[in-house]
PDB file of C-alpha atoms in Angstrom:
ATOM      1  CA  UNK A 289      97.920  -9.462 -36.459  1.00 49.00           C
ATOM      2  CA  UNK A 290      95.307 -10.400 -38.998  1.00 47.00           C
ATOM      3  CA  UNK A 291      93.901 -13.031 -36.648  1.00 48.00           C
ATOM      4  CA  UNK A 292      93.733 -10.454 -33.846  1.00 49.00           C
ATOM      5  CA  UNK A 293      91.942  -8.041 -36.141  1.00 50.00           C
ATOM      6  CA  UNK A 294      89.514 -10.745 -37.164  1.00 53.00           C
ATOM      7  CA  UNK A 295      88.692 -11.636 -33.593  1.00 50.00           C
ATOM      8  CA  UNK A 296      88.184  -7.971 -32.740  1.00 51.00           C
ATOM      9  CA  UNK A 297      85.776  -7.528 -35.645  1.00 55.00           C
ATOM     10  CA  UNK A 298      83.759 -10.576 -34.693  1.00 59.00           C
ATOM     11  CA  UNK A 299      83.624  -9.454 -31.067  1.00 57.00           C
ATOM     12  CA  UNK A 300      82.397  -6.011 -32.101  1.00 58.00           C
ATOM     13  CA  UNK A 301      79.664  -7.585 -34.220  1.00 56.00           C
ATOM     14  CA  UNK A 302      78.646  -9.763 -31.273  1.00 54.00           C
ATOM     15  CA  UNK A 303      78.428  -6.749 -28.999  1.00 54.00           C
ATOM     16  CA  UNK A 304      76.328  -4.905 -31.578  1.00 56.00           C
ATOM     17  CA  UNK A 305      74.112  -7.979 -31.907  1.00 52.00           C
ATOM     18  CA  UNK A 306      73.638  -8.156 -28.166  1.00 54.00           C
ATOM     19  CA  UNK A 307      72.752  -4.440 -28.048  1.00 55.00           C
ATOM     20  CA  UNK A 308      70.307  -4.940 -30.896  1.00 65.00           C
ATOM     21  CA  UNK A 309      68.676  -7.885 -29.141  1.00 65.00           C
ATOM     22  CA  UNK A 310      68.528  -5.921 -25.852  1.00 61.00           C
ATOM     23  CA  UNK A 311      66.924  -2.968 -27.636  1.00 61.00           C
ATOM     24  CA  UNK A 312      64.396  -5.241 -29.329  1.00 65.00           C
ATOM     25  CA  UNK A 313      63.558  -6.950 -26.036  1.00 65.00           C
ATOM     26  CA  UNK A 314      63.164  -3.563 -24.328  1.00 67.00           C
ATOM     27  CA  UNK A 315      60.820  -2.281 -27.036  1.00 65.00           C
ATOM     28  CA  UNK A 316      58.892  -5.547 -26.951  1.00 65.00           C
ATOM     29  CA  UNK A 317      58.501  -5.198 -23.164  1.00 63.00           C
ATOM     30  CA  UNK A 318      57.296  -1.637 -23.535  1.00 60.00           C
ATOM     31  CA  UNK A 319      54.882  -2.476 -26.319  1.00 62.00           C
ATOM     32  CA  UNK A 320      53.606  -5.768 -24.917  1.00 64.00           C
ATOM     33  CA  UNK A 321      53.764  -4.897 -21.218  1.00 63.00           C
ATOM     34  CA  UNK A 322      53.548  -1.217 -20.352  1.00 63.00           C
ATOM     35  CA  UNK A 323      51.494  -0.003 -23.311  1.00 63.00           C
ATOM     36  CA  UNK A 324      48.492  -2.257 -22.544  1.00 67.00           C
ATOM     37  CA  UNK A 325      48.694  -1.133 -18.919  1.00 68.00           C
ATOM     38  CA  UNK A 326      48.708   2.499 -20.042  1.00 70.00           C
ATOM     39  CA  UNK A 327      45.760   1.939 -22.363  1.00 72.00           C
ATOM     40  CA  UNK A 328      43.889   0.058 -19.638  1.00 67.00           C
ATOM     41  CA  UNK A 329      44.620   2.889 -17.206  1.00 70.00           C
ATOM     42  CA  UNK A 330      43.250   5.504 -19.623  1.00 72.00           C
ATOM     43  CA  UNK A 331      40.122   3.415 -20.265  1.00 71.00           C
ATOM     44  CA  UNK A 332      39.566   2.720 -16.559  1.00 73.00           C
ATOM     45  CA  UNK A 333      40.079   6.388 -15.644  1.00 71.00           C
ATOM     46  CA  UNK A 334      37.578   7.432 -18.307  1.00 70.00           C
ATOM     47  CA  UNK A 335      35.089   4.842 -17.053  1.00 74.00           C
ATOM     48  CA  UNK A 336      35.656   5.951 -13.450  1.00 67.00           C
ATOM     49  CA  UNK A 337      35.091   9.594 -14.373  1.00 72.00           C
ATOM     50  CA  UNK A 338      31.899   8.749 -16.259  1.00 73.00           C
ATOM     51  CA  UNK A 339      30.597   6.608 -13.387  1.00 74.00           C
ATOM     52  CA  UNK A 340      31.400   9.301 -10.840  1.00 69.00           C
ATOM     53  CA  UNK A 341      29.724  11.946 -12.980  1.00 72.00           C
ATOM     54  CA  UNK A 342      26.632   9.748 -13.362  1.00 78.00           C
ATOM     55  CA  UNK A 343      26.464   9.263  -9.602  1.00 72.00           C
ATOM     56  CA  UNK A 344      26.743  13.010  -9.017  1.00 72.00           C
ATOM     57  CA  UNK A 345      24.169  13.763 -11.715  1.00 74.00           C
ATOM     58  CA  UNK A 346      21.743  11.300 -10.136  1.00 77.00           C
ATOM     59  CA  UNK A 347      22.411  12.886  -6.756  1.00 72.00           C
ATOM     60  CA  UNK A 348      21.812  16.304  -8.317  1.00 71.00           C
ATOM     61  CA  UNK A 349      18.524  15.084  -9.787  1.00 74.00           C
ATOM     62  CA  UNK A 350      17.443  13.818  -6.380  1.00 78.00           C
ATOM     63  CA  UNK A 351      18.338  17.162  -4.823  1.00 71.00           C
ATOM     64  CA  UNK A 352      16.356  19.006  -7.493  1.00 70.00           C
ATOM     65  CA  UNK A 353      13.369  16.736  -6.912  1.00 73.00           C
ATOM     66  CA  UNK A 354      13.696  17.282  -3.161  1.00 69.00           C
ATOM     67  CA  UNK A 355      13.841  21.059  -3.643  1.00 67.00           C
ATOM     68  CA  UNK A 356      10.841  21.033  -5.990  1.00 72.00           C
ATOM     69  CA  UNK A 357       8.883  19.000  -3.474  1.00 75.00           C
ATOM     70  CA  UNK A 358       9.835  21.484  -0.761  1.00 71.00           C
ATOM     71  CA  UNK A 359       8.684  24.386  -2.918  1.00 72.00           C
ATOM     72  CA  UNK A 360       5.405  22.653  -3.794  1.00 79.00           C
ATOM     73  CA  UNK A 361       4.842  21.789  -0.153  1.00 81.00           C
ATOM     74  CA  UNK A 362       5.594  25.367   0.866  1.00 77.00           C
ATOM     75  CA  UNK A 363       3.215  26.706  -1.781  1.00 82.00           C
ATOM     76  CA  UNK A 364       0.426  24.392  -0.598  1.00 87.00           C
ATOM     77  CA  UNK A 365       0.985  25.358   3.031  1.00 87.00           C
ATOM     78  CA  UNK A 366       0.952  29.064   2.180  1.00 87.00           C
ATOM     79  CA  UNK A 367      -2.144  28.596   0.050  1.00 91.00           C
ATOM     80  CA  UNK A 368      -3.892  27.189   3.133  1.00 93.00           C
ATOM     81  CA  UNK A 369      -2.426  29.854   5.426  1.00 92.00           C
ATOM     82  CA  UNK A 370      -3.642  32.732   3.275  1.00 93.00           C
ATOM     83  CA  UNK A 371      -7.168  31.259   3.339  1.00 93.00           C
ATOM     84  CA  UNK A 372      -7.224  31.461   7.141  1.00 93.00           C
ATOM     85  CA  UNK A 373      -8.342  35.084   6.911  1.00 94.00           C
ATOM     86  CA  UNK A 374     -11.722  33.685   5.843  1.00 94.00           C
ATOM     87  CA  UNK A 375     -11.868  31.185   8.727  1.00 93.00           C
ATOM     88  CA  UNK A 376     -10.531  33.061  11.769  1.00 92.00           C
ATOM     89  CA  UNK A 377     -12.782  35.715  13.341  1.00 92.00           C
ATOM     90  CA  UNK A 378     -11.333  38.900  14.793  1.00 92.00           C
ATOM     91  CA  UNK A 379     -11.214  39.303  18.578  1.00 87.00           C
ATOM     92  CA  UNK A 380     -14.790  40.565  18.893  1.00 88.00           C
ATOM     93  CA  UNK A 381     -16.144  37.483  17.108  1.00 90.00           C
ATOM     94  CA  UNK A 382     -16.918  39.174  13.798  1.00 93.00           C
ATOM     95  CA  UNK A 383     -15.588  38.081  10.444  1.00 94.00           C
ATOM     96  CA  UNK A 384     -12.940  40.121   8.677  1.00 95.00           C
ATOM     97  CA  UNK A 385     -15.335  41.391   6.018  1.00 95.00           C
ATOM     98  CA  UNK A 386     -17.644  42.725   8.741  1.00 95.00           C
ATOM     99  CA  UNK A 387     -14.840  44.686  10.385  1.00 94.00           C
ATOM    100  CA  UNK A 388     -13.541  46.054   7.083  1.00 95.00           C
ATOM    101  CA  UNK A 389     -16.996  47.253   6.034  1.00 94.00           C
ATOM    102  CA  UNK A 390     -17.812  48.796   9.420  1.00 93.00           C
ATOM    103  CA  UNK A 391     -17.454  52.538   8.834  1.00 91.00           C
ATOM    104  CA  UNK A 392     -18.254  53.328  12.471  1.00 93.00           C
ATOM    105  CA  UNK A 393     -15.345  51.333  13.911  1.00 93.00           C
ATOM    106  CA  UNK A 394     -12.680  53.705  15.313  1.00 94.00           C
ATOM    107  CA  UNK A 395      -9.467  53.540  13.323  1.00 93.00           C
ATOM    108  CA  UNK A 396      -7.326  52.662  16.351  1.00 93.00           C
ATOM    109  CA  UNK A 397      -9.663  49.804  17.369  1.00 95.00           C
ATOM    110  CA  UNK A 398      -9.773  48.469  13.811  1.00 94.00           C
ATOM    111  CA  UNK A 399      -5.972  48.511  13.670  1.00 95.00           C
ATOM    112  CA  UNK A 400      -5.709  46.676  16.972  1.00 95.00           C
ATOM    113  CA  UNK A 401      -8.165  43.972  15.896  1.00 95.00           C
ATOM    114  CA  UNK A 402      -6.602  43.492  12.464  1.00 96.00           C
ATOM    115  CA  UNK A 403      -3.097  43.336  13.914  1.00 95.00           C
ATOM    116  CA  UNK A 404      -4.418  40.682  16.284  1.00 95.00           C
ATOM    117  CA  UNK A 405      -5.766  38.666  13.349  1.00 95.00           C
ATOM    118  CA  UNK A 406      -2.400  38.932  11.591  1.00 96.00           C
ATOM    119  CA  UNK A 407      -0.724  37.630  14.755  1.00 95.00           C
ATOM    120  CA  UNK A 408      -3.118  34.669  14.855  1.00 95.00           C
ATOM    121  CA  UNK A 409      -2.129  33.740  11.294  1.00 95.00           C
ATOM    122  CA  UNK A 410       1.584  34.323  11.979  1.00 95.00           C
ATOM    123  CA  UNK A 411       1.552  31.927  14.933  1.00 93.00           C
ATOM    124  CA  UNK A 412       0.062  29.098  12.861  1.00 92.00           C
ATOM    125  CA  UNK A 413       3.400  28.291  11.204  1.00 90.00           C
ATOM    126  CA  UNK A 414       6.975  28.797  12.411  1.00 89.00           C
ATOM    127  CA  UNK A 415       8.187  29.359   8.823  1.00 88.00           C
ATOM    128  CA  UNK A 416       6.287  32.646   8.611  1.00 92.00           C
ATOM    129  CA  UNK A 417       8.448  35.726   9.100  1.00 93.00           C
ATOM    130  CA  UNK A 418       5.719  38.367   8.753  1.00 95.00           C
ATOM    131  CA  UNK A 419       2.050  38.686   7.862  1.00 96.00           C
ATOM    132  CA  UNK A 420       0.523  41.926   6.667  1.00 95.00           C
ATOM    133  CA  UNK A 421      -2.786  43.067   5.234  1.00 97.00           C
ATOM    134  CA  UNK A 422      -3.419  46.121   3.062  1.00 96.00           C
ATOM    135  CA  UNK A 423      -7.062  47.218   2.905  1.00 95.00           C
ATOM    136  CA  UNK A 424      -8.769  48.964  -0.011  1.00 92.00           C
ATOM    137  CA  UNK A 425      -7.858  52.355   1.477  1.00 92.00           C
ATOM    138  CA  UNK A 426      -4.170  51.451   1.636  1.00 93.00           C
ATOM    139  CA  UNK A 427      -3.973  51.026   5.410  1.00 95.00           C
ATOM    140  CA  UNK A 428      -1.412  48.432   6.548  1.00 96.00           C
ATOM    141  CA  UNK A 429      -1.928  45.995   9.401  1.00 96.00           C
ATOM    142  CA  UNK A 430       0.774  43.489  10.324  1.00 95.00           C
ATOM    143  CA  UNK A 431       2.436  41.086  12.727  1.00 95.00           C
ATOM    144  CA  UNK A 432       6.031  39.870  12.552  1.00 93.00           C
ATOM    145  CA  UNK A 433       8.506  37.525  14.188  1.00 91.00           C
ATOM    146  CA  UNK A 434      11.307  39.830  13.049  1.00 82.00           C
ATOM    147  CA  UNK A 435      13.451  41.188  15.883  1.00 76.00           C
ATOM    148  CA  UNK A 436      13.291  44.568  14.114  1.00 71.00           C
ATOM    149  CA  UNK A 437       9.654  45.111  15.041  1.00 77.00           C
ATOM    150  CA  UNK A 438       9.099  48.542  13.484  1.00 87.00           C
ATOM    151  CA  UNK A 439       7.779  48.377   9.927  1.00 92.00           C
ATOM    152  CA  UNK A 440       8.894  51.031   7.444  1.00 93.00           C
ATOM    153  CA  UNK A 441       5.576  51.358   5.609  1.00 93.00           C
ATOM    154  CA  UNK A 442       6.887  53.397   2.686  1.00 94.00           C
ATOM    155  CA  UNK A 443       9.529  50.754   1.908  1.00 94.00           C
ATOM    156  CA  UNK A 444       6.896  47.994   2.155  1.00 94.00           C
ATOM    157  CA  UNK A 445       4.578  49.822  -0.262  1.00 94.00           C
ATOM    158  CA  UNK A 446       7.462  50.174  -2.734  1.00 93.00           C
ATOM    159  CA  UNK A 447       8.263  46.462  -2.399  1.00 93.00           C
ATOM    160  CA  UNK A 448       4.626  45.548  -3.008  1.00 92.00           C
ATOM    161  CA  UNK A 449       4.627  47.598  -6.199  1.00 92.00           C
ATOM    162  CA  UNK A 450       7.868  45.921  -7.339  1.00 92.00           C
ATOM    163  CA  UNK A 451       6.546  42.404  -6.704  1.00 90.00           C
ATOM    164  CA  UNK A 452       3.351  43.013  -8.732  1.00 88.00           C
ATOM    165  CA  UNK A 453       1.341  40.421  -6.805  1.00 88.00           C
ATOM    166  CA  UNK A 454      -2.000  41.190  -8.388  1.00 84.00           C
ATOM    167  CA  UNK A 455      -3.398  37.720  -9.179  1.00 84.00           C
ATOM    168  CA  UNK A 456      -6.972  36.743  -8.435  1.00 88.00           C
ATOM    169  CA  UNK A 457      -5.783  33.712  -6.441  1.00 90.00           C
ATOM    170  CA  UNK A 458      -2.525  32.873  -4.701  1.00 92.00           C
ATOM    171  CA  UNK A 459       0.414  34.862  -6.091  1.00 92.00           C
ATOM    172  CA  UNK A 460       4.114  34.287  -5.435  1.00 91.00           C
ATOM    173  CA  UNK A 461       6.828  36.918  -5.549  1.00 89.00           C
ATOM    174  CA  UNK A 462      10.559  36.594  -6.095  1.00 87.00           C
ATOM    175  CA  UNK A 463      12.877  36.030  -3.132  1.00 89.00           C
ATOM    176  CA  UNK A 464      13.991  39.279  -1.534  1.00 91.00           C
ATOM    177  CA  UNK A 465      15.289  40.835   1.675  1.00 91.00           C
ATOM    178  CA  UNK A 466      12.715  42.041   4.195  1.00 92.00           C
ATOM    179  CA  UNK A 467      14.532  45.355   4.474  1.00 91.00           C
ATOM    180  CA  UNK A 468      11.258  47.210   5.035  1.00 93.00           C
ATOM    181  CA  UNK A 469      12.127  46.371   8.621  1.00 92.00           C
ATOM    182  CA  UNK A 470      15.098  48.730   9.171  1.00 88.00           C
ATOM    183  CA  UNK A 471      18.474  46.937   9.348  1.00 84.00           C
ATOM    184  CA  UNK A 472      16.865  43.555   8.673  1.00 86.00           C
ATOM    185  CA  UNK A 473      18.517  41.319   6.067  1.00 84.00           C
ATOM    186  CA  UNK A 474      16.380  38.184   6.215  1.00 87.00           C
ATOM    187  CA  UNK A 475      15.816  36.386   2.906  1.00 90.00           C
ATOM    188  CA  UNK A 476      12.100  35.708   2.383  1.00 92.00           C
ATOM    189  CA  UNK A 477       9.609  34.811  -0.311  1.00 91.00           C
ATOM    190  CA  UNK A 478       6.211  36.501  -0.350  1.00 94.00           C
ATOM    191  CA  UNK A 479       2.854  34.867  -1.017  1.00 94.00           C
ATOM    192  CA  UNK A 480      -0.258  36.954  -1.507  1.00 95.00           C
ATOM    193  CA  UNK A 481      -4.017  36.514  -1.875  1.00 96.00           C
ATOM    194  CA  UNK A 482      -6.817  39.058  -2.339  1.00 96.00           C
ATOM    195  CA  UNK A 483      -9.544  39.170   0.294  1.00 96.00           C
ATOM    196  CA  UNK A 484     -13.000  39.169  -1.248  1.00 95.00           C
ATOM    197  CA  UNK A 485     -16.258  40.351   0.221  1.00 94.00           C
ATOM    198  CA  UNK A 486     -17.984  37.071   1.129  1.00 94.00           C
ATOM    199  CA  UNK A 487     -20.991  38.713   2.738  1.00 92.00           C
ATOM    200  CA  UNK A 488     -23.137  37.656  -0.246  1.00 91.00           C
ATOM    201  CA  UNK A 489     -23.065  36.147  -3.714  1.00 91.00           C
ATOM    202  CA  UNK A 490     -23.452  39.549  -5.344  1.00 93.00           C
ATOM    203  CA  UNK A 491     -20.337  40.920  -3.597  1.00 92.00           C
ATOM    204  CA  UNK A 492     -17.880  38.082  -4.286  1.00 90.00           C
ATOM    205  CA  UNK A 493     -16.102  40.073  -6.992  1.00 91.00           C
ATOM    206  CA  UNK A 494     -15.456  42.971  -4.599  1.00 94.00           C
ATOM    207  CA  UNK A 495     -11.929  43.006  -3.140  1.00 94.00           C
ATOM    208  CA  UNK A 496     -11.664  44.483   0.363  1.00 96.00           C
ATOM    209  CA  UNK A 497      -7.905  44.178   0.668  1.00 96.00           C
ATOM    210  CA  UNK A 498      -4.934  41.890   0.157  1.00 97.00           C
ATOM    211  CA  UNK A 499      -3.038  39.574   2.497  1.00 97.00           C
ATOM    212  CA  UNK A 500       0.739  39.070   2.235  1.00 96.00           C
ATOM    213  CA  UNK A 501       2.835  36.471   4.051  1.00 96.00           C
ATOM    214  CA  UNK A 502       6.639  36.452   4.143  1.00 95.00           C
ATOM    215  CA  UNK A 503       8.091  32.942   4.419  1.00 92.00           C
ATOM    216  CA  UNK A 504      11.576  32.325   5.811  1.00 89.00           C
ATOM    217  CA  UNK A 505      13.980  30.685   3.396  1.00 82.00           C
ATOM    218  CA  UNK A 506      16.570  29.367   5.849  1.00 73.00           C
ATOM    219  CA  UNK A 507      15.868  25.686   5.163  1.00 55.00           C
ATOM    220  CA  UNK A 508      15.461  26.104   1.411  1.00 58.00           C
ATOM    221  CA  UNK A 509      18.642  28.188   1.214  1.00 57.00           C
ATOM    222  CA  UNK A 510      20.686  25.361   2.777  1.00 53.00           C
ATOM    223  CA  UNK A 511      19.289  22.932   0.191  1.00 52.00           C
ATOM    224  CA  UNK A 512      20.146  25.301  -2.664  1.00 56.00           C
ATOM    225  CA  UNK A 513      23.655  25.809  -1.253  1.00 57.00           C
ATOM    226  CA  UNK A 514      24.194  22.042  -1.099  1.00 54.00           C
ATOM    227  CA  UNK A 515      22.973  21.724  -4.685  1.00 52.00           C
ATOM    228  CA  UNK A 516      25.400  24.437  -5.772  1.00 55.00           C
ATOM    229  CA  UNK A 517      28.314  22.602  -4.149  1.00 53.00           C
ATOM    230  CA  UNK A 518      27.395  19.379  -5.955  1.00 51.00           C
ATOM    231  CA  UNK A 519      27.046  21.252  -9.235  1.00 51.00           C
ATOM    232  CA  UNK A 520      30.550  22.697  -8.799  1.00 52.00           C
ATOM    233  CA  UNK A 521      31.833  19.165  -8.172  1.00 50.00           C
ATOM    234  CA  UNK A 522      30.339  18.016 -11.474  1.00 46.00           C
ATOM    235  CA  UNK A 523      31.825  20.960 -13.325  1.00 44.00           C
ATOM    236  CA  UNK A 524      35.278  20.114 -11.992  1.00 46.00           C
ATOM    237  CA  UNK A 525      34.985  16.633 -13.492  1.00 42.00           C
ATOM    238  CA  UNK A 526      34.064  17.847 -16.971  1.00 46.00           C
TER     239      UNK A 526
END
C-alpha cells in the first residue's frame, strides 16, 4: 500500500510537471510568436493609415490647386468679357458711350440696341448665364440664356444692392441663385465692372452705368463636390 501511494504521488507530480511545461510552452509561443505579429500588425496598420491619409491629402491639395486655377481662369475670362462693352459697337455702329449720352434717342430704340449689345457679349462665352447693364438712370438692359426669359427687375435690383458690387474695376459677388428670373434656381457667380465715359480724357471719371455678368457654376460645382467627398474620406480615417 505504501508503494502504491508512493507511485501515485510521483505520477501526480509528473502530471503537474507536464502541465507546467505545457503552460510555459504555450505562454512562450504567445509571447514569442503571436505578440510580435500583433505588434507588427498594429505598426503596419498605423503606417498604412498614415500613407493613405498622405495620399488623400496630396490629392486634396491637387484638387484645391485645380479649383483655384479654375477660379483664376474664370476671373481672367470675365475680366476680358466685361471689357468688351468698350470694344463692341451697338447695331448702328456707334460706341456705347455715344448711345448712352444721346438724349434724343427714343427709349424703345435705345433698349433694343442695348439689349442687342448684351446679347453680343452673352454669345462670346458659353459659361455666361446672363448679361445685364444698368445705366445711370437705373434702366436695365439684358440678355440671358436662361429658359425663364422674363426678368423680374425688382428682384434683380434687390440682388444688386445685396451684392454691393461697387468697385472701380472688376468686382466679384458671392455665389447665389438667379431667382430674379421667376422659378429659376441656377447657381451663378456675378462679375461686375463700371462703364466709364471714354469720350475724352476729362470725362474718364464719369460713370455712365454698370455691366453685370452671371457665370454658370455647373463645372465648378462638380469640382467642389468631388473635393467634399475626398475631404469626408480623410475625416473617416482620422
